[in-house]
Short mmCIF file of C-alpha atoms in Angstrom, two decimals:
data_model
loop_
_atom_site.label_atom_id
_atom_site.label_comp_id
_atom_site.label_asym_id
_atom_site.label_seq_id
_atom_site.Cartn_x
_atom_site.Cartn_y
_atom_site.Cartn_z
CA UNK I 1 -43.54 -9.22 -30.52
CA UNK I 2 -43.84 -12.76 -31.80
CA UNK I 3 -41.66 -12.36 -34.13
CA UNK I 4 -38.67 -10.69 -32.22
CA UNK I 5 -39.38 -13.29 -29.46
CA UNK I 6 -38.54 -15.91 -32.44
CA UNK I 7 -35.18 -14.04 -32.96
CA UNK I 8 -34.26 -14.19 -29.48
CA UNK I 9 -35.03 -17.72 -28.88
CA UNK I 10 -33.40 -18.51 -32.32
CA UNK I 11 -30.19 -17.21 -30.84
CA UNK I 12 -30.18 -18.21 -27.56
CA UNK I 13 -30.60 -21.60 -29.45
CA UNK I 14 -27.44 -21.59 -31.57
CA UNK I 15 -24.83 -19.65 -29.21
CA UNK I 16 -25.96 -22.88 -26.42
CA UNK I 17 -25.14 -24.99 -28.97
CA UNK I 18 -21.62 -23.48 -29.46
CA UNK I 19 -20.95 -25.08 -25.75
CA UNK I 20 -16.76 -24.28 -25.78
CA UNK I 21 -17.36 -20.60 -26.36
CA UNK I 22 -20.34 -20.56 -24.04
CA UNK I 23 -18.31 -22.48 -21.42
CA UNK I 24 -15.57 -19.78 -22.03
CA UNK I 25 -17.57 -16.71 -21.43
CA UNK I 26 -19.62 -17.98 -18.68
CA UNK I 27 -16.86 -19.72 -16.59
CA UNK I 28 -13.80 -18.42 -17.68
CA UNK I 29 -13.90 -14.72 -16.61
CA UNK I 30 -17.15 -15.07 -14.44
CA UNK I 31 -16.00 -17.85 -12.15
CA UNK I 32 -12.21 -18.70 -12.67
CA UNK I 33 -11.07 -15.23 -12.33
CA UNK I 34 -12.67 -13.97 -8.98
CA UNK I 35 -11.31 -17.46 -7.70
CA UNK I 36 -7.68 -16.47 -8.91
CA UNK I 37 -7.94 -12.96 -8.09
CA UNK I 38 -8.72 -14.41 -4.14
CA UNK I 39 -6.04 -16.56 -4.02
CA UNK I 40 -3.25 -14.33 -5.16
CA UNK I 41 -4.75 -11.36 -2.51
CA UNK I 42 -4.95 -13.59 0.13
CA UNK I 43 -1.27 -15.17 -0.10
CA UNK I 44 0.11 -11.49 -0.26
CA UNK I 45 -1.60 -11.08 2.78
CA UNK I 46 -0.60 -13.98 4.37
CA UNK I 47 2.97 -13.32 3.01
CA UNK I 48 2.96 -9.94 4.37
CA UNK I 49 1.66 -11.18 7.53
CA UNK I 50 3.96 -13.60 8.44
CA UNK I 51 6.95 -11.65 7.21
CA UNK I 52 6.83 -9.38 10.01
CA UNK I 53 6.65 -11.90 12.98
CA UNK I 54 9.64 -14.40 11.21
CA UNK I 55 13.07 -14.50 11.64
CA UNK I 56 15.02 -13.22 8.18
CA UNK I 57 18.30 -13.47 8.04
CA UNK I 58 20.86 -10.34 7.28
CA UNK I 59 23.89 -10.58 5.81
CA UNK I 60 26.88 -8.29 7.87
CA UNK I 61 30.37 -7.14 6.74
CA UNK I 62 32.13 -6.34 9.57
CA UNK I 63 29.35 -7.31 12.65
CA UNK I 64 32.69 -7.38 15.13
CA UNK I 65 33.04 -3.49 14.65
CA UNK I 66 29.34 -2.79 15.94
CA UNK I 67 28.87 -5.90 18.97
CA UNK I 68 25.66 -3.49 20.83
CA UNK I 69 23.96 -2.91 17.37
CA UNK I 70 23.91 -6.34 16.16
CA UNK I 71 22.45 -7.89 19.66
CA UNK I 72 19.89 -5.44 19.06
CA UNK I 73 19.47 -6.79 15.71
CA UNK I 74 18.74 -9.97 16.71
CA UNK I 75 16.69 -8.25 19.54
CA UNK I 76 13.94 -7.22 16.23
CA UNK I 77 14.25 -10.84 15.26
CA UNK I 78 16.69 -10.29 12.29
CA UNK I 79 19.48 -13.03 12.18
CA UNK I 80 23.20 -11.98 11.54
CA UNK I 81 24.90 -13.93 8.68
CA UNK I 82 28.34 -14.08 8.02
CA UNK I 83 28.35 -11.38 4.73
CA UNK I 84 30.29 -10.79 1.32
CA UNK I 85 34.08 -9.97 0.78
CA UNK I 86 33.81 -6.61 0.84
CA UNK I 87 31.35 -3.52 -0.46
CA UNK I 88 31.95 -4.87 -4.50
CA UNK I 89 31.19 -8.22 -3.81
CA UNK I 90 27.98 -7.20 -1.58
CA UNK I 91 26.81 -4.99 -4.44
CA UNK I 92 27.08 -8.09 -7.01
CA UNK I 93 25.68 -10.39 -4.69
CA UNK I 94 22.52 -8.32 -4.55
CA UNK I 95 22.43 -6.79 -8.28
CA UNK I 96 22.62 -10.68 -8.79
CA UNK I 97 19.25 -11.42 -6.85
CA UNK I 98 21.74 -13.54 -4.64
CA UNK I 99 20.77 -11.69 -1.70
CA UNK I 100 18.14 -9.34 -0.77
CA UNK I 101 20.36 -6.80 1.51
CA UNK I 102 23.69 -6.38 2.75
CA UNK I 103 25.17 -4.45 5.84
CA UNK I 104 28.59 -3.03 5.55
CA UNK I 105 29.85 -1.60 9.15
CA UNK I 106 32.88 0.06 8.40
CA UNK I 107 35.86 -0.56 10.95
CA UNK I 108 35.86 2.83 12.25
CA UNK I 109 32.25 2.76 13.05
CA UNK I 110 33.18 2.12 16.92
CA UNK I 111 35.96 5.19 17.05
CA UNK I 112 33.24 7.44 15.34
CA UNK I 113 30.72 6.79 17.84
CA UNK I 114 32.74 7.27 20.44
CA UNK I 115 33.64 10.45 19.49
CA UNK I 116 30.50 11.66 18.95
CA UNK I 117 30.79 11.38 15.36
CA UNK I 118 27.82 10.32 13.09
CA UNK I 119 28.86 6.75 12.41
CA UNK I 120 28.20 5.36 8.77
CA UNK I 121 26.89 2.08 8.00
CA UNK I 122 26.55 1.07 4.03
CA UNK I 123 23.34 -0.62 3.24
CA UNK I 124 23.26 -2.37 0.37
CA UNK I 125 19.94 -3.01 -1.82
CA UNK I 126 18.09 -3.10 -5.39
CA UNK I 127 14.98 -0.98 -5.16
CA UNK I 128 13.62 -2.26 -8.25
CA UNK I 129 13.58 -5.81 -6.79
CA UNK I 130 9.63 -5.99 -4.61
CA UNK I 131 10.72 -9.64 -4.07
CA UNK I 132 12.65 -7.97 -0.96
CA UNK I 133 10.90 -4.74 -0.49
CA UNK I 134 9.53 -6.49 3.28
CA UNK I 135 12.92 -7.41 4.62
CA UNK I 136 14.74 -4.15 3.34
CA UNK I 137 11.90 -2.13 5.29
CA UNK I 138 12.31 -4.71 8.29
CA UNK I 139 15.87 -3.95 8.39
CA UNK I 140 15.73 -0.07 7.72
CA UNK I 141 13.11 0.15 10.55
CA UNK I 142 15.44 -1.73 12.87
CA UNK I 143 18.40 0.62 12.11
CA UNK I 144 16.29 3.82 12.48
CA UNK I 145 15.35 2.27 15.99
CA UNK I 146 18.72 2.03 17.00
CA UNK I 147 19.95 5.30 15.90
CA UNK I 148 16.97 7.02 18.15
CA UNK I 149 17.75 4.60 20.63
CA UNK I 150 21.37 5.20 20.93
CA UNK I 151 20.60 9.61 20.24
CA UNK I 152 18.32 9.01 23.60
CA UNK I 153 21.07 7.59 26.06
CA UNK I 154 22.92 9.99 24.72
CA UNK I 155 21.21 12.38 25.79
CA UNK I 156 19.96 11.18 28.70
CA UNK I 157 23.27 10.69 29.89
CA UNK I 158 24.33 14.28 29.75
CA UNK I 159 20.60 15.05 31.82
CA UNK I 160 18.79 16.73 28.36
CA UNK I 161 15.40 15.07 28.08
CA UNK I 162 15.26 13.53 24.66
CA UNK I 163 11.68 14.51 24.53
CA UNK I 164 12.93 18.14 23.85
CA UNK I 165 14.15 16.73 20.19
CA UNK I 166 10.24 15.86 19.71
CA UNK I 167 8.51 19.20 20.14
CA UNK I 168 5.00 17.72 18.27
CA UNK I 169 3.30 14.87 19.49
CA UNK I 170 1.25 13.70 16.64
CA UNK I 171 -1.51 11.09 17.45
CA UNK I 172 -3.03 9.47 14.18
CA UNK I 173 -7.19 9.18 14.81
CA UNK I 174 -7.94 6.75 11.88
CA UNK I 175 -11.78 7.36 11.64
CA UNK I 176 -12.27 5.09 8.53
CA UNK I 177 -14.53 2.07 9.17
CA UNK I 178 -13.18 -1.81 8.60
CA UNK I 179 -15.91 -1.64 5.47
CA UNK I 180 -14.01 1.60 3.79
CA UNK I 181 -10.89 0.07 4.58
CA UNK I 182 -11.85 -2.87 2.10
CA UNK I 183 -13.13 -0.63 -0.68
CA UNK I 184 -9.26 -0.07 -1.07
CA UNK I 185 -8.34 -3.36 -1.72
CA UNK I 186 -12.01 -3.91 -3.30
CA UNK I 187 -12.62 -0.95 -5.64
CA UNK I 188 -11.38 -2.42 -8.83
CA UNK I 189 -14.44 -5.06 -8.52
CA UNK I 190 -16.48 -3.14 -10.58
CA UNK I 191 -13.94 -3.50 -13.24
CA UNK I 192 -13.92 -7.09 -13.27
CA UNK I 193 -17.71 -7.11 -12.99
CA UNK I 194 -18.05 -5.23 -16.40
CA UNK I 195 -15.35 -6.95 -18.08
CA UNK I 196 -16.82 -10.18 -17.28
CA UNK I 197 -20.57 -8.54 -18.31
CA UNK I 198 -18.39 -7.82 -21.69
CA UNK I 199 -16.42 -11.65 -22.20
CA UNK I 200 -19.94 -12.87 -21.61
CA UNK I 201 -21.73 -11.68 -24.72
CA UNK I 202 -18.91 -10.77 -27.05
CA UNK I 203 -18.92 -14.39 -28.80
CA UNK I 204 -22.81 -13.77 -29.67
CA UNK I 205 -22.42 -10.36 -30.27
CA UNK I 206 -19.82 -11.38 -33.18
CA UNK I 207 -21.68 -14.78 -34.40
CA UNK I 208 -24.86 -13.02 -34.55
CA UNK I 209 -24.05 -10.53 -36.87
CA UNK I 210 -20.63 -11.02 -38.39
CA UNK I 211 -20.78 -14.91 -38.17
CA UNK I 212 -24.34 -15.09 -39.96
CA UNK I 213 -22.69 -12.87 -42.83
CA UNK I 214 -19.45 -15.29 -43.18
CA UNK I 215 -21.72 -18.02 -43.14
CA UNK I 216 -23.93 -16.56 -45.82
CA UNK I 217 -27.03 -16.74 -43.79
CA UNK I 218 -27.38 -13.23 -43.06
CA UNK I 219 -29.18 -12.67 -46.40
CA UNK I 220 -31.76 -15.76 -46.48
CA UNK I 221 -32.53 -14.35 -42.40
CA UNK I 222 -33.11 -11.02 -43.81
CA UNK I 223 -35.99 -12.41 -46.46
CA UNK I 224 -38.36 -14.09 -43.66
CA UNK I 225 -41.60 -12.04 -42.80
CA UNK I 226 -39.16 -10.46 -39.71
CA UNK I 227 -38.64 -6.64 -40.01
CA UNK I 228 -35.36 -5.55 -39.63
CA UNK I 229 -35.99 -4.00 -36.54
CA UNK I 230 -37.18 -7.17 -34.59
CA UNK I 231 -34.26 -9.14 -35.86
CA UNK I 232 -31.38 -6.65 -34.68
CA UNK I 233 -33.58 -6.22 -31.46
CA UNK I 234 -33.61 -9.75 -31.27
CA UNK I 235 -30.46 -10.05 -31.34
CA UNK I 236 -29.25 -7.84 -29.10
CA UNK I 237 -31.79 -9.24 -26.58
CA UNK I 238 -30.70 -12.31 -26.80
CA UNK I 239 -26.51 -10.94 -25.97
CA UNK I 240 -27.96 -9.05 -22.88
CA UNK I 241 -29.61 -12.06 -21.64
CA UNK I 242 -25.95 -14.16 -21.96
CA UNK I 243 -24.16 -10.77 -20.33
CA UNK I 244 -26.38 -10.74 -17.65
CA UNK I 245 -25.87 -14.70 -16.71
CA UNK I 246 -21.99 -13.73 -16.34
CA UNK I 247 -22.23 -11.16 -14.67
CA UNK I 248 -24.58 -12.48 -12.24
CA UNK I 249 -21.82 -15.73 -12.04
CA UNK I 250 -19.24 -13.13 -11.50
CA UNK I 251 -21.08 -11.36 -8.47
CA UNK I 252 -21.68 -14.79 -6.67
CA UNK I 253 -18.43 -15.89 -7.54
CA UNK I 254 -16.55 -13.39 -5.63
CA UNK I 255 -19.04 -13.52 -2.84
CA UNK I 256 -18.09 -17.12 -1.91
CA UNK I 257 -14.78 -16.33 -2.45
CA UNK I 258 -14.42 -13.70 -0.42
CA UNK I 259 -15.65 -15.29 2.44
CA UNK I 260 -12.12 -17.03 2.12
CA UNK I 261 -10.28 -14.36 2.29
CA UNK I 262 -8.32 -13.09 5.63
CA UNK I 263 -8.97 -9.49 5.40
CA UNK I 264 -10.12 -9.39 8.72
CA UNK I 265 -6.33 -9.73 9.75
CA UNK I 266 -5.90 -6.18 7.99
CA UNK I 267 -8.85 -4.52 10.07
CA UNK I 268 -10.71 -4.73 6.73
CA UNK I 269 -14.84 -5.91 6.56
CA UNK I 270 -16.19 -6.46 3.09
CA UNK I 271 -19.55 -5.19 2.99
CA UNK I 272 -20.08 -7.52 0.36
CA UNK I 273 -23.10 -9.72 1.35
CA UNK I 274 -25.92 -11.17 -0.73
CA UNK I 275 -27.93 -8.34 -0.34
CA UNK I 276 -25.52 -6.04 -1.62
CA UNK I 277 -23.89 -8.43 -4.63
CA UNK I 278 -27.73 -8.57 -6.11
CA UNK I 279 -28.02 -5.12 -5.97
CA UNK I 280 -24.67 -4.44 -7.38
CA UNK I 281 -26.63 -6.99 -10.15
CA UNK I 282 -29.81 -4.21 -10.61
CA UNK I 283 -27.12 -1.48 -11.00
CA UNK I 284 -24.81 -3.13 -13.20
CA UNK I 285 -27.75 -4.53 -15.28
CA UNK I 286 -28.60 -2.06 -17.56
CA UNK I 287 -24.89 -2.01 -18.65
CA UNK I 288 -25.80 -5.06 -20.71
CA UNK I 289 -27.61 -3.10 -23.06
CA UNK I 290 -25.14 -0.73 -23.63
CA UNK I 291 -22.70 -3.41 -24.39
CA UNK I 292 -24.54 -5.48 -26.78
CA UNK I 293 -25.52 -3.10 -28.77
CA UNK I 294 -22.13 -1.17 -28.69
CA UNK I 295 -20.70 -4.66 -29.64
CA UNK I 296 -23.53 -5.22 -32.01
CA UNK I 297 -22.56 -1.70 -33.83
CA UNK I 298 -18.66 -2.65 -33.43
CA UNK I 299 -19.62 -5.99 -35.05
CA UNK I 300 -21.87 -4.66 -37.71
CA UNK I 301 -18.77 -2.88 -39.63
CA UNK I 302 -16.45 -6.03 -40.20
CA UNK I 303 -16.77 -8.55 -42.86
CA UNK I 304 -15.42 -11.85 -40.67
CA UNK I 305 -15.63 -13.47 -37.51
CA UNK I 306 -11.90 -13.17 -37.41
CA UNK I 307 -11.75 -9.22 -37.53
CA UNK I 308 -15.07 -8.75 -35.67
CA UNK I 309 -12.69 -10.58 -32.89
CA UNK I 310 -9.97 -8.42 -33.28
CA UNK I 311 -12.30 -5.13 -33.04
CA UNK I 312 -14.27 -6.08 -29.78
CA UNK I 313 -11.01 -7.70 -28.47
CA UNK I 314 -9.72 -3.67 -28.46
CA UNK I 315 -13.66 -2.70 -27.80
CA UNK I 316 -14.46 -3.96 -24.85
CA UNK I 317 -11.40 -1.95 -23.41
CA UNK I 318 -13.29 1.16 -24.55
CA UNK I 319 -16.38 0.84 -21.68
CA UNK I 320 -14.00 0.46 -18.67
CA UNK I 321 -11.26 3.10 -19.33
CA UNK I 322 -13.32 5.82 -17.24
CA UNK I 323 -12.81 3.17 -14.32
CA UNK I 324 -8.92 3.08 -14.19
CA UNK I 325 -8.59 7.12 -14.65
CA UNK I 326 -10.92 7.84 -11.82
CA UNK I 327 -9.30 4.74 -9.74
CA UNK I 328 -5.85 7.04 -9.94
CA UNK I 329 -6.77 10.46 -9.17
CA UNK I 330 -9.43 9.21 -6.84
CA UNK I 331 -12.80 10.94 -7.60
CA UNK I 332 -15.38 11.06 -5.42
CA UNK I 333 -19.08 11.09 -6.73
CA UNK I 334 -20.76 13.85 -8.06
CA UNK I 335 -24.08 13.96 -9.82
CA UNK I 336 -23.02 15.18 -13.30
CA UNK I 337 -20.63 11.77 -13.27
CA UNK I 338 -24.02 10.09 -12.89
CA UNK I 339 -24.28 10.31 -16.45
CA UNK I 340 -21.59 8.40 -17.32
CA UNK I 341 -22.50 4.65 -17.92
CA UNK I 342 -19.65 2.69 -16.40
CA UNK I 343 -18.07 5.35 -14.29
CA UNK I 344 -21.29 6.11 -12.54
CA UNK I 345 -21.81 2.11 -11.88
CA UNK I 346 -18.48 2.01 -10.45
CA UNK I 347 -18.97 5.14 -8.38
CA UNK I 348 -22.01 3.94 -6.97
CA UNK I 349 -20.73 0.31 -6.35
CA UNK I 350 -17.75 2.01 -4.17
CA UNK I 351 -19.86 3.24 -1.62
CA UNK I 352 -21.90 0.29 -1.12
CA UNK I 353 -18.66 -1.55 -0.66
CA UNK I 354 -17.65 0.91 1.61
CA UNK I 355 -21.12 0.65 3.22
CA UNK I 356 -21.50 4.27 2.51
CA UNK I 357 -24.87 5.83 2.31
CA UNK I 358 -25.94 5.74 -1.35
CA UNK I 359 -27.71 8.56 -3.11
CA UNK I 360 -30.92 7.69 -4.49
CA UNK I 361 -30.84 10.39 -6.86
CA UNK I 362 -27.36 9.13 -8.20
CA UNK I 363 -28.54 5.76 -8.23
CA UNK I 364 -32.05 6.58 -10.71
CA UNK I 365 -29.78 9.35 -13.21
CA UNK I 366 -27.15 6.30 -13.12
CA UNK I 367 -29.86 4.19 -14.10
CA UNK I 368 -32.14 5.58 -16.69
CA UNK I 369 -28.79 7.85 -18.36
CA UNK I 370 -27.58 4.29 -19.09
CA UNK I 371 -30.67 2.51 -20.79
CA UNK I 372 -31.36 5.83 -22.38
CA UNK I 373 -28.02 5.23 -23.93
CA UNK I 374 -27.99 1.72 -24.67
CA UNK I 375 -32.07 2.90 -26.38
CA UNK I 376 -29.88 5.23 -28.55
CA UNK I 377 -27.14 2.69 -29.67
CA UNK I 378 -30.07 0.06 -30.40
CA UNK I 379 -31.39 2.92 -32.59
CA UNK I 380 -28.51 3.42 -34.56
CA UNK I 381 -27.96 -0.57 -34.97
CA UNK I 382 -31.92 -0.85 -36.39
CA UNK I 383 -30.56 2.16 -38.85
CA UNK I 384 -27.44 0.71 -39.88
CA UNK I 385 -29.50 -3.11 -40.54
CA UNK I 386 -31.54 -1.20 -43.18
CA UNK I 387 -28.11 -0.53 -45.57
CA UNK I 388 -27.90 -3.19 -48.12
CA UNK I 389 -24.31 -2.79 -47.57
CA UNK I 390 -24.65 -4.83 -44.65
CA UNK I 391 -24.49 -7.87 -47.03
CA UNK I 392 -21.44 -7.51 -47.72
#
C-alpha cells in the first residue's frame, strides 16, 4: 500500500504542476459551463416572458378591407404597420429575414363575409426562422380568436347557441408538481455532470500513461521496486481523485446558479438543494472509476499525447450516449437499467430532481453494478501494463 500511495501522490504531484490544463478541467467545464448554461435558459425565459405581454408590430396589406379585425388586433396588443407592395414583395421581405410576418387581406375579404362566405386572409411566414416563431404564434392565436369570435355572433344572431358547435368540454387537470415540471428543463444535468466528471481527468488520464511513454519515462518508472499493479492502480487513483473534484465543482456550480434562475415564473421548483446536489455527488461518484480506467485502457493503446487526445476526445462521448437515447424516447426506470453505469445515474438523478421517491434497491444495483465495472476495467488495465509492448 506504500508503494501505490507513492504512485498516487507522485501524480497528483505532476498533473498540479501542469496548472493551465488543471485550470482547464477544473474550471472550464465544472464552473464556466453551468454559469453559461444559466444565463442562456434564463434569457429565453425572460424573452419568452416578456414577448407575450409587449406590443409587436404586424405588418398589413390591405388593413382598410378588414376595419373590425384590425381594432381587434390591436385589441391583443399587436400593432398594425403599413405592409409590403403586394403578396411578392411580402414573401421577399420575409424569405429576406426583413420581416418576421406579413398579413395580406384581400379586397374582397369584406364582400365574402358578408355573404357568408369563408373570407381568406394570406399569412405570410418562414417556418424555419425560430427568431419569429413567438410573434407568428401571437398573431395566429389572435386570428383564430377572431374567426371564433366572429362564427359566435354569427350565430348568436340567428338565436343558435354557439355552444352547440362545442359538444366536449375538456378541462386539463395538470397533476404534475412545480419540482417535475423542472426535471424537464433539468434532465440533461446529469449529462453535463458526467461530461464534466470526464474533462476533469482526461488530461491525467493521457499524461499518465501516454505522456510518460513520449517522454521516455515510462520505462525507468517501470524498473523501481513498484509492481505493475500498484503503479496502474496508482494511477488511476490518482484520475478519480481529479474527476471527482470537478464533478463536485460542477454540482455546486449549478446549485448557486440556479438559485438565479426565474423558473419560478414557469410554475417550475428545482428540487435541487444542497442536500440533494451531494447526494447526486455519492451517486455519480463511483462513475469516476469507470472513467479513469476506461480512459486509462483508451490511453494505454496510443503511442503520443497527441493521438491519446484525439481517442478520448471521441471517448468520452462513448459513456454518455445511453443519456441522449433515453432523453428522446423518454424511459422511465426499471431495475434491469440499473445495471447500466451512466444511464442508471441519470435515471436515478431524474427523480430526485423531480423530488420523486427514489428506489433504494435501484440506487445499491446502480451503485455496486458500477464499481463492479470500473473493478473489471482496472483488471484489464493491470493485464495490459504487464505486455512489454506497452513500451512502445
Amino acid at each position: 500500500m506504500r508503494a501505490l500511495l507513492v504512485v498516487f501522490l507522485k501524480e497528483i504531484i505532476d498533473n498540479l504542476r501542469d496548472r493551465r490544463s488543471m485550470l482547464t478541467a477544473l474550471l472550464g467545464m465544472p464552473i464556466a459551463f453551468p454559469v453559461l448554461f444559466v444565463v442562456l435558459i434564463s434569457f429565453q425565459i425572460e424573452r419568452n416572458i416578456d414577448s407575450t405581454e409587449e406590443m409587436i408590430e404586424l405588418p398589413v396589406i390591405g388593413a382598410e378591407y378588414a376595419p373590425n379585425l384590425m381594432r381587434y388586433l390591436e385589441s391583443r396588443n399587436i400593432d398594425i404597420v403599413a405592409g409590403p407592395a403586394d403578396g411578392a414583395a411580402a414573401a421577399e421581405a420575409v424569405q429576406a429575414g426583413e420581416q418576421d410576418v406579413v398579413l395580406l387581406i384581400p379586397g374582397d375579404f369584406g364582400e365574402d363575409l358578408a355573404g357568408m362566405i369563408p373570407a381568406t386572409v394570406e399569412l405570410y411566414l418562414d417556418q424555419s426562422d425560430t427568431s419569429g416563431s413567438a410573434d407568428i404564434g401571437r398573431v395566429r392565436d389572435a386570428l383564430f380568436g377572431y374567426n371564433q369570435t366572429l362564427a359566435g355572433i354569427r350565430l348568436t344572431a340567428r338565436g343558435v347557441n354557439p355552444a352547440l358547435l362545442r359538444p366536449l368540454n375538456i378541462d386539463h387537470i395538470d397533476v404534475s408538481t412545480p419540482s417535475g415540471r423542472a426535471a424537464i428543463l433539468l434532465g440533461m444535468l446529469s449529462y453535463f455532470f458526467l461530461f464534466a466528471l470526464l474533462m476533469g481527468g482526461m488530461y491525467l488520464a493521457i499524461d499518465a500513461t501516454a505522456g510518460e511513454r513520449e517522454r521516455g519515462s515510462l520505462e525507468p518508472l517501470l524498473s523501481l521496486p513498484v509492481t505493475r499493479a500498484h503503479l496502474i492502480v496508482g494511477k488511476i487513483a490518482a484520475t478519480c481523485v481529479f474527476m471527482s473534484i470537478a464533478l463536485a465543482l460542477c454540482l455546486l456550480s449549478f446549485f448557486v446558479s440556479l438559485q438565479f434562475m426565474p423558473l419560478e415564473q414557469l410554475g417550475m421548483t428545482p428540487n435541487f438543494s444542497l442536500i440533494v446536489a451531494f447526494a447526486a455527488f455519492l451517486l455519480l461518484f463511483p462513475f469516476a472509476l469507470v472513467s479513469a480506467a476506461l480512459m486509462t485502457l483508451f490511453a494505454s493503446f496510443t503511442k503520443s499525447y497527441k493521438e491519446a487526445q484525439t481517442w478520448l476526445g471521441v471517448g468520452v462521448l462513448i459513456p454518455t450516449m445511453p443519456i441522449l437515447f433515453v432523453s428522446i424516447l423518454q424511459v422511465q426506470p426499471r431495475f434491469e437499467f440499473m445495471f447500466i453505469p451512466p444511464l442508471s445515474q441519470h435515471l436515478i438523478l431524474v427523480d430526485m430532481i423531480s423530488n420523486e421517491p427514489v428506489n433504494g434497491l435501484h440506487v445499491a444495483v446502480s451503485v455496486l453494478s458500477t464499481l463492479a465495472v470500473g473493478a473489471i476495467l482496472t483488471w484489464i488495465c493491470v493485464r495490459l501494463y504487464h505486455r512489454e509492448a506497452l513500451l512502445g
